[in-house]
Amino acid sequence: MHVSDAIAARKSIRAFLDTPVSTPLLEQLLLGAARAPSGGNVQPWRIYVINGPAMVRFHEHLNEPTANESPAYEIYPQGLTEPYRSSRFKVGEDMYQLLGISRDDRPARILRLMENYRFFGAPAAIFCFIDKQMGPPQWSDLGMFLQSFMLLATEAGLGTCAQEAWATKAETVARFVQSPAEEMLFCGVAIGYTDEQAAVNSLVSDREPLANFTTFLD
Ligand SMILES: Cc1cc2nc3c(=O)[nH]c(=O)nc-3n(C[C@H](O)[C@H](O)[C@H](O)COP(=O)(O)O)c2cc1C
């Protein structure tokens, strides 16, 4: 598969088959993703893999009662301005429309949102952490690692969905993976074989035209 094909084929998958994912395959994808560039080659990603019996234990862990926790970081800036605000709104509305969930059906929307905390039924996942001393440059390195991982997963026939939703359960996740105090959670990535029958997976999100995000100087 050419890189351009993997880029075109990758999209966020939000319904998975229960077909298991092999741990050696995950190892191979992580090793490949670690070829991503990072400023000064600091390689700031710290990854925890949840697969097989660990996934069963993780779901049990999630069911244990916990105190309310505050998000690890602010997922979107407060008062997000245009055009970013509309973009965010549109992808959500497109998804709910595909699922036949109307704008005023709040309970159905909340139930759908809660699917995040089941990894959308994915049998495997990774959590991506970073040392708290790191700043925006190193966080962007995480993005490169994650995109490399998702493209390699696409090539291997797997579907993925990056999930910052887990930032709202960062303490619960940290307790389970036993990450050291100096690390913080960035996001989870749901991993598995795509349920091609699920309407939600037919979503192809919009992109801004080139002229909206690029300036060619004379
Ligand atoms: C870092 C990151 C975090 C994300 N978090 C979530 C999430 O919590 N839940 C979700 O359903 N999608 C999440 N997404 C998926 C985005 O909504 C998706 O990438 C975007 O709408 C573009 O669609 P595409 O991935 O299908 O191209 C996340 C994507 C990224 C890159």
Tab-separated table of C-alpha atoms in Angstrom, residues 38-164:
chain	number	residue	atom	x	y	z
A	38	SER	CA	10.514	14.237	17.039
A	39	GLY	CA	12.339	17.452	17.857
A	40	GLY	CA	15.838	16.554	19.132
A	41	ASN	CA	14.789	12.906	18.758
A	42	VAL	CA	13.417	13.008	22.321
A	43	GLN	CA	10.685	10.475	21.349
A	44	PRO	CA	8.318	11.771	24.040
A	45	TRP	CA	5.536	9.186	23.539
A	46	ARG	CA	4.856	6.721	26.345
A	47	ILE	CA	2.434	3.986	25.302
A	48	TYR	CA	0.315	1.525	27.293
A	49	VAL	CA	-1.283	-1.328	25.346
A	50	ILE	CA	-4.619	-2.814	26.392
A	51	ASN	CA	-5.424	-6.062	24.600
A	52	GLY	CA	-7.016	-9.435	25.286
A	53	PRO	CA	-7.407	-10.155	29.026
A	54	ALA	CA	-6.196	-6.629	29.869
A	55	MET	CA	-9.179	-5.227	27.945
A	56	VAL	CA	-11.566	-7.398	29.966
A	57	ARG	CA	-9.928	-6.167	33.202
A	58	PHE	CA	-9.998	-2.574	31.985
A	59	HIS	CA	-13.764	-2.697	31.363
A	60	GLU	CA	-14.217	-4.120	34.889
A	61	HIS	CA	-12.028	-1.316	36.257
A	62	LEU	CA	-14.212	1.268	34.483
A	63	ASN	CA	-17.283	-0.136	36.217
A	64	GLU	CA	-15.838	0.463	39.667
A	65	PRO	CA	-17.361	3.539	41.328
A	66	THR	CA	-15.044	6.568	41.320
A	67	ALA	CA	-15.157	10.175	42.416
A	68	ASN	CA	-15.729	12.809	39.721
A	69	GLU	CA	-12.465	13.755	38.076
A	70	SER	CA	-11.427	16.874	36.235
A	71	PRO	CA	-10.104	16.533	32.666
A	72	ALA	CA	-6.322	16.116	32.249
A	73	TYR	CA	-6.330	19.188	29.983
A	74	GLU	CA	-8.778	21.465	28.214
A	75	ILE	CA	-9.761	19.486	25.119
A	76	TYR	CA	-10.912	22.533	23.112
A	77	PRO	CA	-10.095	26.175	23.822
A	78	GLN	CA	-12.929	27.952	25.619
A	79	GLY	CA	-14.891	30.102	23.180
A	80	LEU	CA	-13.426	28.317	20.150
A	81	THR	CA	-13.673	30.815	17.267
A	82	GLU	CA	-14.673	30.401	13.624
A	83	PRO	CA	-14.007	28.557	11.372
A	84	TYR	CA	-12.889	25.922	13.899
A	85	ARG	CA	-16.146	26.006	15.845
A	86	SER	CA	-18.297	25.253	12.786
A	87	SER	CA	-15.971	22.463	11.660
A	88	ARG	CA	-16.291	20.800	15.028
A	89	PHE	CA	-20.073	21.219	15.038
A	90	LYS	CA	-20.435	19.892	11.459
A	91	VAL	CA	-18.616	16.590	11.976
A	92	GLY	CA	-20.779	15.870	15.025
A	93	GLU	CA	-23.996	16.708	13.179
A	94	ASP	CA	-22.939	14.592	10.170
A	95	MET	CA	-22.315	11.647	12.483
A	96	TYR	CA	-25.645	11.967	14.315
A	97	GLN	CA	-27.480	12.301	10.998
A	98	LEU	CA	-25.941	9.041	9.741
A	99	LEU	CA	-27.114	7.399	12.966
A	100	GLY	CA	-30.620	8.894	12.648
A	101	ILE	CA	-30.227	10.794	15.949
A	102	SER	CA	-32.029	14.144	15.864
A	103	ARG	CA	-30.682	17.381	17.329
A	104	ASP	CA	-33.086	17.372	20.286
A	105	ASP	CA	-32.598	13.696	21.199
A	106	ARG	CA	-30.150	14.421	24.012
A	107	PRO	CA	-30.366	10.974	25.658
A	108	ALA	CA	-29.433	9.255	22.366
A	109	ARG	CA	-26.562	11.699	21.848
A	110	ILE	CA	-25.226	11.077	25.337
A	111	LEU	CA	-25.483	7.310	24.879
A	112	ARG	CA	-23.530	7.647	21.640
A	113	LEU	CA	-20.894	9.780	23.379
A	114	MET	CA	-20.560	7.126	26.067
A	115	GLU	CA	-19.504	4.645	23.348
A	116	ASN	CA	-16.103	6.360	23.604
A	117	TYR	CA	-15.678	4.716	26.996
A	118	ARG	CA	-16.203	1.275	25.470
A	119	PHE	CA	-13.572	2.030	22.796
A	120	PHE	CA	-16.565	1.658	20.446
A	121	GLY	CA	-16.339	-2.094	21.029
A	122	ALA	CA	-12.691	-2.350	19.897
A	123	PRO	CA	-10.895	-5.380	21.331
A	124	ALA	CA	-7.546	-3.526	21.537
A	125	ALA	CA	-6.370	-0.029	22.356
A	126	ILE	CA	-3.367	2.057	23.230
A	127	PHE	CA	-3.128	4.951	25.653
A	128	CYS	CA	-0.625	7.630	24.749
A	129	PHE	CA	0.989	9.463	27.676
A	130	ILE	CA	3.635	12.176	27.839
A	131	ASP	CA	5.971	13.405	30.561
A	132	LYS	CA	4.443	16.484	32.217
A	133	GLN	CA	7.635	18.503	31.654
A	134	MET	CA	7.005	18.459	27.886
A	135	GLY	CA	5.488	21.424	26.036
A	136	PRO	CA	3.711	22.089	22.711
A	137	PRO	CA	6.669	20.974	20.530
A	138	GLN	CA	6.734	17.539	22.159
A	139	TRP	CA	2.920	17.281	22.053
A	140	SER	CA	3.130	17.785	18.296
A	141	ASP	CA	5.642	14.904	18.209
A	142	LEU	CA	2.913	12.731	19.753
A	143	GLY	CA	0.663	13.662	16.838
A	144	MET	CA	3.246	12.438	14.376
A	145	PHE	CA	3.647	9.195	16.274
A	146	LEU	CA	-0.124	8.692	16.366
A	147	GLN	CA	-0.698	9.398	12.681
A	148	SER	CA	2.173	7.047	11.768
A	149	PHE	CA	0.592	4.397	13.990
A	150	MET	CA	-2.847	4.848	12.442
A	151	LEU	CA	-1.493	4.724	8.881
A	152	LEU	CA	0.438	1.535	9.609
A	153	ALA	CA	-2.702	0.085	11.214
A	154	THR	CA	-4.640	0.972	8.044
A	155	GLU	CA	-2.022	-0.845	5.964
A	156	ALA	CA	-2.417	-3.878	8.259
A	157	GLY	CA	-6.191	-3.896	7.667
A	158	LEU	CA	-7.093	-2.428	11.058
A	159	GLY	CA	-9.423	0.444	11.904
A	160	THR	CA	-8.564	3.062	14.529
A	161	CYS	CA	-10.062	6.032	16.331
A	162	ALA	CA	-7.939	8.487	18.308
A	163	GLN	CA	-9.866	9.459	21.443
A	164	GLU	CA	-9.183	12.503	23.534
